[in-house]
GROMACS .gro file of C-alpha atoms in nm:
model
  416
    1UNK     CA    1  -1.193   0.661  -1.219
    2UNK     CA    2  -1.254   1.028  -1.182
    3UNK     CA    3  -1.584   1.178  -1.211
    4UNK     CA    4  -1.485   1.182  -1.611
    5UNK     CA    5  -1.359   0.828  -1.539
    6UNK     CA    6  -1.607   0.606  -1.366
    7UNK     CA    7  -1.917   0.507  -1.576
    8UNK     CA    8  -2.172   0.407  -1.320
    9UNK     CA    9  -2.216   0.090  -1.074
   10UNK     CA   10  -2.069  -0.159  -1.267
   11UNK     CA   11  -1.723  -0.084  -1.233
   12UNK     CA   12  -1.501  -0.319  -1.490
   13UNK     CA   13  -1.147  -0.420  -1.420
   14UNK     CA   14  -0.890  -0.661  -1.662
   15UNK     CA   15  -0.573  -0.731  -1.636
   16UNK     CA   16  -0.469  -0.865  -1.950
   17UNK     CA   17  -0.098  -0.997  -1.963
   18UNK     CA   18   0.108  -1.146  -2.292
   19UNK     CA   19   0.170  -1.470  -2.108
   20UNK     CA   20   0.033  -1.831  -2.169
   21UNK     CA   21   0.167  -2.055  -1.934
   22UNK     CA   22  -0.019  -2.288  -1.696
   23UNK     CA   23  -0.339  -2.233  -1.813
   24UNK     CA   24  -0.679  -2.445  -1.772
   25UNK     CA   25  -0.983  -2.501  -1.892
   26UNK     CA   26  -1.222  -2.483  -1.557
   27UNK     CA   27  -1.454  -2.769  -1.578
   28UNK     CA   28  -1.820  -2.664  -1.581
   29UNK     CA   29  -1.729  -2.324  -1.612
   30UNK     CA   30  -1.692  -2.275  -1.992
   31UNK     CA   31  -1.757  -2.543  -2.154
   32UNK     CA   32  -1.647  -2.393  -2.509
   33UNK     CA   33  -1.240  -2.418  -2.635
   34UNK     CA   34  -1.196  -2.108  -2.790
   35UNK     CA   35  -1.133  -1.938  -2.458
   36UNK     CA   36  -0.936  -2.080  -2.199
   37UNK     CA   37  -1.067  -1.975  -1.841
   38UNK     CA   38  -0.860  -2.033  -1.554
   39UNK     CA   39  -1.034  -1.957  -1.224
   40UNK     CA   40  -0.897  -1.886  -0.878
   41UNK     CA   41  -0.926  -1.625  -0.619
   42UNK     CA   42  -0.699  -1.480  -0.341
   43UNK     CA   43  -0.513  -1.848  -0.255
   44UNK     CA   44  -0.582  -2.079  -0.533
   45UNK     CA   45  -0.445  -2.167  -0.846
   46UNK     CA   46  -0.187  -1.943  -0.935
   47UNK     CA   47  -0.082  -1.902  -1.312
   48UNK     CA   48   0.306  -1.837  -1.332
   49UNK     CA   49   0.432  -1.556  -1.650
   50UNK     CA   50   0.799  -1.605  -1.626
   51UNK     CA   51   0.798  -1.197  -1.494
   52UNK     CA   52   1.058  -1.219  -1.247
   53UNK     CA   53   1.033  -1.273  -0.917
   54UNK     CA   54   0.970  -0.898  -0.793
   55UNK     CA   55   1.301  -0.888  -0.576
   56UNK     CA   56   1.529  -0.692  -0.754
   57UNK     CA   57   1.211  -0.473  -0.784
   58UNK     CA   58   1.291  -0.457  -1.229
   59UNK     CA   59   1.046  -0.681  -1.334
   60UNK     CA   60   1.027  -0.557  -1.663
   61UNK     CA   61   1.422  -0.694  -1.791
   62UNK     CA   62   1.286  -1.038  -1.779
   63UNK     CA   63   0.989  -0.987  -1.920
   64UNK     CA   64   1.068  -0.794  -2.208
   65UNK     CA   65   1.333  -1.058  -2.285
   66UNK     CA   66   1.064  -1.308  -2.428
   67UNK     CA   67   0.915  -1.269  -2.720
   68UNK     CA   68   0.578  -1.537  -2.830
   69UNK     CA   69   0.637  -1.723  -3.137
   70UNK     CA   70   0.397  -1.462  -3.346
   71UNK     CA   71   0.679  -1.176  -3.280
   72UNK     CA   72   0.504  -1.044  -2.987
   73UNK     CA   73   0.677  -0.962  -2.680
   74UNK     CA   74   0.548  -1.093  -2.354
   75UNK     CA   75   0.382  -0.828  -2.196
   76UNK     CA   76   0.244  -0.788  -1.853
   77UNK     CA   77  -0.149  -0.814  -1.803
   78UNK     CA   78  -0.397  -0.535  -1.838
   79UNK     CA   79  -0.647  -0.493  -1.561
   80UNK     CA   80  -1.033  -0.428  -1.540
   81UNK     CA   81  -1.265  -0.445  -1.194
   82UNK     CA   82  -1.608  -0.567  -1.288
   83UNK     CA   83  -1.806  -0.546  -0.984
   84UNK     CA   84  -2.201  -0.565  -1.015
   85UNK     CA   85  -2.344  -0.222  -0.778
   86UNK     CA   86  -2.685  -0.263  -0.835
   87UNK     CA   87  -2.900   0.019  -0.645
   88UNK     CA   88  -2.601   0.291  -0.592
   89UNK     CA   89  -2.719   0.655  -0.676
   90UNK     CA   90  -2.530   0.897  -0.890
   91UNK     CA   91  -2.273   1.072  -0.774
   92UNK     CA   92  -2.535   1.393  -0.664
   93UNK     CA   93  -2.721   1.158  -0.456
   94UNK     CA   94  -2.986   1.103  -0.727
   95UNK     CA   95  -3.091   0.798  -0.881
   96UNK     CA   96  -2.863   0.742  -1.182
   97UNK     CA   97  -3.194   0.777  -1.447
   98UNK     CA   98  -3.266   1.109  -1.352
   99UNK     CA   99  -2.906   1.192  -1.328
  100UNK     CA  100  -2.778   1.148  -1.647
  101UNK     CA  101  -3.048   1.328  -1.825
  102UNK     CA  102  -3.046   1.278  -2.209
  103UNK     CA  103  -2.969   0.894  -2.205
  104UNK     CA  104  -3.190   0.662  -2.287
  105UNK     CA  105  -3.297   0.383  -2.021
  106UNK     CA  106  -3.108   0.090  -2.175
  107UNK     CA  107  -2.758   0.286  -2.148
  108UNK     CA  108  -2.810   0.426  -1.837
  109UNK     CA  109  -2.458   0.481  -1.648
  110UNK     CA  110  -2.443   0.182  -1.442
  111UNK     CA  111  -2.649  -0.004  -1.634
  112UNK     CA  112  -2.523  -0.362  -1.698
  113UNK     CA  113  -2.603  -0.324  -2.085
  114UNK     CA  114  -2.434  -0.020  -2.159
  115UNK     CA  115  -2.125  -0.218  -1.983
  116UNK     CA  116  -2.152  -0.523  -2.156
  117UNK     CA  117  -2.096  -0.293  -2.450
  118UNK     CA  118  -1.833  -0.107  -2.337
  119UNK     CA  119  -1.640  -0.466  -2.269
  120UNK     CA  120  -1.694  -0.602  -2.564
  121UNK     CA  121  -1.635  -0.300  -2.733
  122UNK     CA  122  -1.263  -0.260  -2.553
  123UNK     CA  123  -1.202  -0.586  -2.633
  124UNK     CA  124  -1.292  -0.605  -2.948
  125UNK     CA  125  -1.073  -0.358  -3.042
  126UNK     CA  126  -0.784  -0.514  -2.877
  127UNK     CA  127  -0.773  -0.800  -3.072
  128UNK     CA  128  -0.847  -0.593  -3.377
  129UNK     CA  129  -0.504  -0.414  -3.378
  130UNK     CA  130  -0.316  -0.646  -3.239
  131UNK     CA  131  -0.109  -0.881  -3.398
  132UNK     CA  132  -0.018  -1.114  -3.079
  133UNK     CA  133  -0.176  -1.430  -3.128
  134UNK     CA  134  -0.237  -1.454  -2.753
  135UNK     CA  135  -0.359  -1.210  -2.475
  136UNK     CA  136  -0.452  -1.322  -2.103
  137UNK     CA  137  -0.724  -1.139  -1.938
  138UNK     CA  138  -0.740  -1.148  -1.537
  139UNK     CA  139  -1.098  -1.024  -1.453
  140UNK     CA  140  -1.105  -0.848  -1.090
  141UNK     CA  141  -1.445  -0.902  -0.951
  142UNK     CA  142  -1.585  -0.908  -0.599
  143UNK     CA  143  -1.850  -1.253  -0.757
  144UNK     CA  144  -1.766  -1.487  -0.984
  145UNK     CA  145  -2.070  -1.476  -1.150
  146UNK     CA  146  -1.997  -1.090  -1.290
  147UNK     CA  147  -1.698  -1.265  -1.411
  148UNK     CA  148  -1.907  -1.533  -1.585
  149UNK     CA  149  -2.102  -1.230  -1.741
  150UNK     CA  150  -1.790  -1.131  -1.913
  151UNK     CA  151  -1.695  -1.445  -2.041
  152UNK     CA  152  -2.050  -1.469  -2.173
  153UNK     CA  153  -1.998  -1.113  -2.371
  154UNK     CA  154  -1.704  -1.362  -2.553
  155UNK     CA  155  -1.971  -1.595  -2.714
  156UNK     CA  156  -1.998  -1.325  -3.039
  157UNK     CA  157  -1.585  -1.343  -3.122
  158UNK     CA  158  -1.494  -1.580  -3.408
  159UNK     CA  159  -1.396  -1.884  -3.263
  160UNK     CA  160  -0.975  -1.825  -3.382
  161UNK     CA  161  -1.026  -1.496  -3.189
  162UNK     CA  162  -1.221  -1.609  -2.871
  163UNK     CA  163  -0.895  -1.846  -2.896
  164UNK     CA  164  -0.656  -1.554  -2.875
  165UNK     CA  165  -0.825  -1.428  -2.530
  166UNK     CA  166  -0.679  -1.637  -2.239
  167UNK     CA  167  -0.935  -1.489  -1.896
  168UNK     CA  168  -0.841  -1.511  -1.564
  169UNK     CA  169  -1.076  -1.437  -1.267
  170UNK     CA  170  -0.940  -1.263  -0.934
  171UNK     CA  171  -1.116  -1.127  -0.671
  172UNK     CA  172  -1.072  -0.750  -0.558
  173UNK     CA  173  -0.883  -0.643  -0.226
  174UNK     CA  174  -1.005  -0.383   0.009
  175UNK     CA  175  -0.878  -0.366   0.313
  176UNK     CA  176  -1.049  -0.429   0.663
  177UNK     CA  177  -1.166  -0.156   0.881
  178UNK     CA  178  -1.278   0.103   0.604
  179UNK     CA  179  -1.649  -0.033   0.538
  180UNK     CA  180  -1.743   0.246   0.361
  181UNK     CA  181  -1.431   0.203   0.056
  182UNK     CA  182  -1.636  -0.030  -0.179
  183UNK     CA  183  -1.892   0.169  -0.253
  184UNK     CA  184  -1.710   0.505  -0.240
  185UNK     CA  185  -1.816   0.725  -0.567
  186UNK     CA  186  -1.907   0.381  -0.719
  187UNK     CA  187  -1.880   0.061  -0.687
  188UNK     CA  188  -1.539  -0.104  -0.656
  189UNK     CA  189  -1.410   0.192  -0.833
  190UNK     CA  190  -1.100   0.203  -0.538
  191UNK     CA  191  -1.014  -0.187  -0.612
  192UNK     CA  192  -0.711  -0.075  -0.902
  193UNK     CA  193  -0.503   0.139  -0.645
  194UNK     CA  194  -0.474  -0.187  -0.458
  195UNK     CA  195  -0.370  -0.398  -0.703
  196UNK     CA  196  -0.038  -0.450  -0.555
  197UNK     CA  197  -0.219  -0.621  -0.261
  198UNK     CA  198  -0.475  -0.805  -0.518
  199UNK     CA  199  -0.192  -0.967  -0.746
  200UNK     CA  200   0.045  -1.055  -0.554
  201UNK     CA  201   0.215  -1.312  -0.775
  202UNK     CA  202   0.215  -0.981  -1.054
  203UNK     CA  203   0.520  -0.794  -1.114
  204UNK     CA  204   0.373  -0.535  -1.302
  205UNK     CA  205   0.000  -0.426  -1.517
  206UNK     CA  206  -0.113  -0.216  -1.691
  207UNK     CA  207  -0.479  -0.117  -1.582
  208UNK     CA  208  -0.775   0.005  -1.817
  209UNK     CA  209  -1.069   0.139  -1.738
  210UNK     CA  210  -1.373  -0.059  -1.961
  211UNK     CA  211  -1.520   0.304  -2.091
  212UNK     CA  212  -1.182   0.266  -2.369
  213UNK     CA  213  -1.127   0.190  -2.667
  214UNK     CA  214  -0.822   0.070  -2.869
  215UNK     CA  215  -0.727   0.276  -3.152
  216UNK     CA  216  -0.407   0.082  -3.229
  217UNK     CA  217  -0.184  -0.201  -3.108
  218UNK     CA  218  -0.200  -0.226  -2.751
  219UNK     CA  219   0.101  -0.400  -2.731
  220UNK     CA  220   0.270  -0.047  -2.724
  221UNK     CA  221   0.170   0.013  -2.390
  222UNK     CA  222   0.509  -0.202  -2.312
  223UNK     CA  223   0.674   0.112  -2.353
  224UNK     CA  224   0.501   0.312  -2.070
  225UNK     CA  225   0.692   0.053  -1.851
  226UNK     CA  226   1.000   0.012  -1.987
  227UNK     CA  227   1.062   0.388  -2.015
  228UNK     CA  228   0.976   0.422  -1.607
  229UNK     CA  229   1.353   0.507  -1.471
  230UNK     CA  230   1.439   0.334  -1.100
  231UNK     CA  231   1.243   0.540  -0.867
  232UNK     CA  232   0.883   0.556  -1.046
  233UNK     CA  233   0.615   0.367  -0.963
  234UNK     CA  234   0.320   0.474  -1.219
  235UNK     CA  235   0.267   0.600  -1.548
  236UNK     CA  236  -0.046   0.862  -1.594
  237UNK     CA  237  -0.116   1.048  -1.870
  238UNK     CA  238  -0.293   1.438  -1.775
  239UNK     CA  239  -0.643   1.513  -1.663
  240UNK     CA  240  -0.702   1.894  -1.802
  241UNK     CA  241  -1.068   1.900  -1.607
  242UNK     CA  242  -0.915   1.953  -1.313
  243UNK     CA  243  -0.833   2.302  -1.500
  244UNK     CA  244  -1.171   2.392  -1.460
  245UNK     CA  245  -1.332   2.202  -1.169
  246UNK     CA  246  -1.470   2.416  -0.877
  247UNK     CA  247  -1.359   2.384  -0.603
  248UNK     CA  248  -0.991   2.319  -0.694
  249UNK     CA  249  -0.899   1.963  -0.574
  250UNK     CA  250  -0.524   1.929  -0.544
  251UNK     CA  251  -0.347   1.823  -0.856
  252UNK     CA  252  -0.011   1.611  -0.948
  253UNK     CA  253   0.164   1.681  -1.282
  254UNK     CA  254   0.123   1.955  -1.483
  255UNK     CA  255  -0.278   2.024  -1.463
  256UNK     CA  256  -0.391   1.685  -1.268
  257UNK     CA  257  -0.399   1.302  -1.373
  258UNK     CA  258  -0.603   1.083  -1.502
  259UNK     CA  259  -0.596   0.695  -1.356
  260UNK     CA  260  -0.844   0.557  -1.621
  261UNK     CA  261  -0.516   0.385  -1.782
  262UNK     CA  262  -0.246   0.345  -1.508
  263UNK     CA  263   0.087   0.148  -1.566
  264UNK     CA  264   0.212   0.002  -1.278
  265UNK     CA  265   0.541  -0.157  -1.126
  266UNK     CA  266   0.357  -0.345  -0.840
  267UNK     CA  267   0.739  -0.465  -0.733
  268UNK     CA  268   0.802  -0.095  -0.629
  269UNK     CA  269   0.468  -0.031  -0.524
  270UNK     CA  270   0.483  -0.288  -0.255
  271UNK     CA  271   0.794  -0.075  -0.122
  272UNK     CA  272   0.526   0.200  -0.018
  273UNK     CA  273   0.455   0.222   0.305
  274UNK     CA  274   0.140  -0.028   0.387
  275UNK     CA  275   0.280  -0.217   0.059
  276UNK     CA  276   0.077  -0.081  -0.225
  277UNK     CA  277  -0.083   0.243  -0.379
  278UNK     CA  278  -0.425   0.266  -0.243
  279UNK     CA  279  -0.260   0.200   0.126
  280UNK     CA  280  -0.007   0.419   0.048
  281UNK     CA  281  -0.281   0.692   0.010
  282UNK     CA  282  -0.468   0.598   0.308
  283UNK     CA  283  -0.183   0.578   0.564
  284UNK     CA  284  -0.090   0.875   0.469
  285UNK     CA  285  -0.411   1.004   0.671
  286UNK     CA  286  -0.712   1.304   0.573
  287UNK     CA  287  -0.753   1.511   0.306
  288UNK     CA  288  -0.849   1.892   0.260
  289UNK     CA  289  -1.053   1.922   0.056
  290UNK     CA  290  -1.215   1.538   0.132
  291UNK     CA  291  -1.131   1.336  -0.200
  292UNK     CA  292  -1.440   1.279  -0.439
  293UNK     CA  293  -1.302   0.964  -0.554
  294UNK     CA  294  -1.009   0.773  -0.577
  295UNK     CA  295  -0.867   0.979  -0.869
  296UNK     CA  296  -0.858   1.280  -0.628
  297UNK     CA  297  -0.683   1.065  -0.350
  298UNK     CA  298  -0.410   0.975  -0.604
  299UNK     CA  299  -0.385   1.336  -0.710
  300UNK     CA  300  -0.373   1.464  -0.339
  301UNK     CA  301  -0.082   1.137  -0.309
  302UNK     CA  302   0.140   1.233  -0.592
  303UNK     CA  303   0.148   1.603  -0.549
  304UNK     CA  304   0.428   1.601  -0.360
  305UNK     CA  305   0.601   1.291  -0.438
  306UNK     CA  306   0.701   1.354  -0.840
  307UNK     CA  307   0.949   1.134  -0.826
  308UNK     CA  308   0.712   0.827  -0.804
  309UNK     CA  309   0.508   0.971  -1.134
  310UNK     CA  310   0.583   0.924  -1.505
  311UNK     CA  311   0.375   1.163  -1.707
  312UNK     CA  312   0.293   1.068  -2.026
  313UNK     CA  313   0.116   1.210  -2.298
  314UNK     CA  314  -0.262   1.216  -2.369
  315UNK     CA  315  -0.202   0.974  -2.614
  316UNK     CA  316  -0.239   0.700  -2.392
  317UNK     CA  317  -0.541   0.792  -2.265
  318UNK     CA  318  -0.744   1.076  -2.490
  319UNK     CA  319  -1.012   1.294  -2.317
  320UNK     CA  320  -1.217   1.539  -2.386
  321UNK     CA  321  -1.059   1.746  -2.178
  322UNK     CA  322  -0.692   1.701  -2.359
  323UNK     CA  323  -0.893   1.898  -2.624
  324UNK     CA  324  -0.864   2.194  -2.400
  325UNK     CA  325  -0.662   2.478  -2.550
  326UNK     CA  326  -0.557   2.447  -2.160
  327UNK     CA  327  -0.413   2.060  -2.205
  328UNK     CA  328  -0.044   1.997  -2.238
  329UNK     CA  329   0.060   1.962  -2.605
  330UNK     CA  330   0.071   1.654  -2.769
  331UNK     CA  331   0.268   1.616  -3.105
  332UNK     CA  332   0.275   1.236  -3.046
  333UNK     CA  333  -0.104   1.229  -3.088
  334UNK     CA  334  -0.042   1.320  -3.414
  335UNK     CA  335   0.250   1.189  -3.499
  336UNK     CA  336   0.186   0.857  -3.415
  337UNK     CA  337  -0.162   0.860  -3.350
  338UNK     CA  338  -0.413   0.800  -3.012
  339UNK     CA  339  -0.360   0.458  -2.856
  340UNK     CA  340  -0.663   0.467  -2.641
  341UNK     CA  341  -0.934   0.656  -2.666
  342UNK     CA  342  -1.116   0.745  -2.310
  343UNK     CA  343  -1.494   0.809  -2.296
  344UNK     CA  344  -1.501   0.901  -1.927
  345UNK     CA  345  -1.844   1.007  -1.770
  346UNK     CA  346  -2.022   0.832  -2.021
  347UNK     CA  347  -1.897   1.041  -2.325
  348UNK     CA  348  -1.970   0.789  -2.557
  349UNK     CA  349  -2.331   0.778  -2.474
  350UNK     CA  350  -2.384   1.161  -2.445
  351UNK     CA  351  -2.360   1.446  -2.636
  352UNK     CA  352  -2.037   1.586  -2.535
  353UNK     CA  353  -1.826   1.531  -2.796
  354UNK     CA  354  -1.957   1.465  -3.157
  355UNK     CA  355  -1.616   1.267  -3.242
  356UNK     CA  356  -1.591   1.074  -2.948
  357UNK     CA  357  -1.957   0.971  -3.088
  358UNK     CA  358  -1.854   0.884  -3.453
  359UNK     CA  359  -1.585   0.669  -3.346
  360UNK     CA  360  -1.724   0.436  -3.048
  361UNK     CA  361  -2.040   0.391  -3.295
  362UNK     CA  362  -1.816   0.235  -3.551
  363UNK     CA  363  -1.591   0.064  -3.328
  364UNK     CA  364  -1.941  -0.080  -3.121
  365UNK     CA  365  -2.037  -0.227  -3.460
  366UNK     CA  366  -1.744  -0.336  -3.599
  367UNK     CA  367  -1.728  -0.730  -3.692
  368UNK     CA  368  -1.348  -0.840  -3.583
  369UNK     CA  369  -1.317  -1.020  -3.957
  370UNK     CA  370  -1.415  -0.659  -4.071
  371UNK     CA  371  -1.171  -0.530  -4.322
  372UNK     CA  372  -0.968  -0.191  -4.197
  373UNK     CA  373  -0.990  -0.057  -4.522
  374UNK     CA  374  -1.377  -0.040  -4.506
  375UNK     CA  375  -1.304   0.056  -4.134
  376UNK     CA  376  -1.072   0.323  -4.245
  377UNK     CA  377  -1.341   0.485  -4.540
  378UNK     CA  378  -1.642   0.508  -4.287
  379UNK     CA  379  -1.429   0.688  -4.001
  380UNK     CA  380  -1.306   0.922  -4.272
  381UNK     CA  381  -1.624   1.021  -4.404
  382UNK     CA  382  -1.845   0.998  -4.045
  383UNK     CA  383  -1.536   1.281  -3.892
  384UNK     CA  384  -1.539   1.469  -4.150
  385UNK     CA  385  -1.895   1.497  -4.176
  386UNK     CA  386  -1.868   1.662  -3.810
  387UNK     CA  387  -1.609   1.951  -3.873
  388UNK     CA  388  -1.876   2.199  -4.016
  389UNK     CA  389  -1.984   2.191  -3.599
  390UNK     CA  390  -1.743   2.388  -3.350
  391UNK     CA  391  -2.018   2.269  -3.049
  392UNK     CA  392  -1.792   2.039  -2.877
  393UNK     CA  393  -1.447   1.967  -2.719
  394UNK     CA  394  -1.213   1.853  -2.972
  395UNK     CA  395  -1.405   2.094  -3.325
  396UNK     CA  396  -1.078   2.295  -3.263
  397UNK     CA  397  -0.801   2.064  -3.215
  398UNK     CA  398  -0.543   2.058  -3.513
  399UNK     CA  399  -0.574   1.715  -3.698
  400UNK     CA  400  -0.765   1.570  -3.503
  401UNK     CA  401  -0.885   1.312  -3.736
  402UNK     CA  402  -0.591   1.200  -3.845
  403UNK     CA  403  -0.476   1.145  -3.483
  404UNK     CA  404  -0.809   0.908  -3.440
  405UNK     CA  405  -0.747   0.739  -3.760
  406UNK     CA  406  -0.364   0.702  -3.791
  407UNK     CA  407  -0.378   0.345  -3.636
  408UNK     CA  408  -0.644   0.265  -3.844
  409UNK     CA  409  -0.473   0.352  -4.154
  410UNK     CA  410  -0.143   0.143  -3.999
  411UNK     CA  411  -0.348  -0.157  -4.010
  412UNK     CA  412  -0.476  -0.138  -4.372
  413UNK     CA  413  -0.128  -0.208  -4.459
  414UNK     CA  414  -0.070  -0.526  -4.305
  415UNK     CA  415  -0.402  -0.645  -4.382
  416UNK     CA  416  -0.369  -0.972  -4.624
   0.00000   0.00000   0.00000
């Protein structure tokens, strides 16, 4: 996460893959059916996805060649880190309560509540538009009991949708000799650029941050892989702050990336020299200016090396900041509507965009036997209610509201 990206201590990291093979219930560790838990760390129990074997380094031809009996096709996993960094100050060096001024104590950044929420929150809306019957969730966490936390958050789903989430805990991997890498920026925040090291029975992921939400099927995120030619490694969608950040940090793409949502081929990745991303970045030795966080570093990484990068559009992964009259065009946000909708720095708890606020209230209270048709009428009415206001990011950007809602009104029509 960038400064936009992280959201405090308690950074959150799932892979979530379309497979359901192997899998366990771990005795004494959820004792309820509807999810299926397997548990095992760096050298234990390893659950097999039919991906490929990562030698021909095009994982994604055997994996898009199954398809689950519901019509889904077997994707690869999503990723969040959820690591628990009680006591870490805010990014100025001040406690976090008296850094994010304006936020009320329970939703402090970093705060395990205003987490929780985000979690449930992301995957809530997963299931919501989805129509796989099945998704598997590896949780990367440095102690299993932040990963029992998250299972916990699961207790509220409907028992035939707590069914549909298959979670898998792995540990994060840092390597030895840089002490200080954990608790860069915030906690665990570097763990997803070395997810190539983490995973190593993975093929490919696609990584989310936990500050998202789903604004339509994820399993369209298939495509940011399958559209990577033979060379690229990643798929990032644009970070317009760095636009207007002082001092200029260097910048990949066309105005800087975002890594809140960061599709990876780990095959390929492992090809880099010290055999993933993150080692990649650090091999490659200092930085001028001195990276803030691990966005920077990846930024700094990829400048020069565009052949590794697919950019995408800012509809897989909406900021404030792709509001910008600055940001690249995107006619697909429109057109086909936001995927995933990205309230980095805290955006959803703060007053810096009043339609970033309209939409994670609704989705925060939304009931996953809700109908989308009720869905749909409130997130009509709440936008709309906001466009007399021109006091935030996105008051200017054409159609906005239809590109929040598009997915929304997709699913009223295959709602029986």
């Amino acid at each position: 996460m960038s400064k936009r990206l992280h959201s405090g201590f308690l950074t959150i990291s799932i892979i979530i893959p379309l497979c359901v093979f192997n899998l366990f219930i771990s005795a004494g560790i959820y004792n309820k059916t509807p999810i299926m838990v397997e548990k095992h760390g760096r050298g234990g129990m390893v659950n097999e996805c039919s991906m490929g074997s990562g030698s021909n380094g095009r994982p994604m031809e055997m994996a898009m060649s199954k398809v689950a009996p519901d019509g889904c096709t077997m994707e690869v996993p999503l990723v969040m880190v959820v690591c628990d960094g009680k006591g870490v100050n805010g990014s100025d060096g001040r406690p976090m309560e008296l850094a994010l001024s304006g936020v009320g104590s329970e939703m402090l950044r970093g705060s395990w509540e205003r987490q929780a929420e985000q979690v449930t929150t992301l995957l809530k809306t997963l299931l919501y538009f989805s129509s796989c019957s099945h998704w598997r969730v590896i949780v990367l966490t440095d102690t299993f009991d932040t990963y029992l936390k998250v299972v916990k958050i699961m207790d509220a789903f409907p028992s035939r949708h707590r069914r549909r989430l298959l979670l898998q805990y792995r540990d994060v991997w840092l390597p030895s000799g840089y002490g200080n890498l954990k608790d860069h920026w915030r906690t665990c925040v570097w763990a997803k650029q070395f997810l190539a090291e983490a995973l190593p029975q993975e093929d490919a992921v696609v990584y989310v941050d936990t500050d998202l939400v789903f604004l339509g099927p994820a399993e369209q995120l298939s495509w940011l892989l399958r559209s990577m030619d033979d060379q690229q490694v990643v798929a990032l969608a644009p970070e317009p702050q760095y636009l207007v950040e002082e001092p200029k940090y260097p910048s990949a793409g066309r105005v800087g990336l975002n890594t809140g949502v960061m599709a990876v081929n780990l095959t390929r990745l492992r090809r880099l020299p010290g055999g993933g991303l993150g080692s990649a970045i650090l091999k490659e030795g200092s930085f001028v200016p001195a990276p803030r966080h691990d966005q920077d570093a990846v930024n700094h990484y990829l400048a020069n090396k565009p052949h590794l990068l697919q950019e995408v559009t800012a509809r897989w992964n909406f900021l404030p900041s792709s509001c910008f009259t600055e940001a690249p065009p995107c006619p697909d946000c429109v057109s086909e509507g936001i995927l995933l909708l990205h309230g980095a720095d805290a955006t959803f708890f703060r007053h810096v965009d009043r339609k970033y606020l309209v939409i994670y209230s609704l989705l925060a209270s939304l009931q996953l036997l809700d109908d989308p048709r009720s869905l749909l009428a409130k997130a009509v009415a709440s936008l709309a209610s906001t466009d007399a206001w021109y006091d935030y990011p996105c008051s200017n950007y054409t159609n906005i509201n239809h590109a929040l809602t598009l997915g929304m009104i997709n699913a009223t029509k295959l709602y029986h």
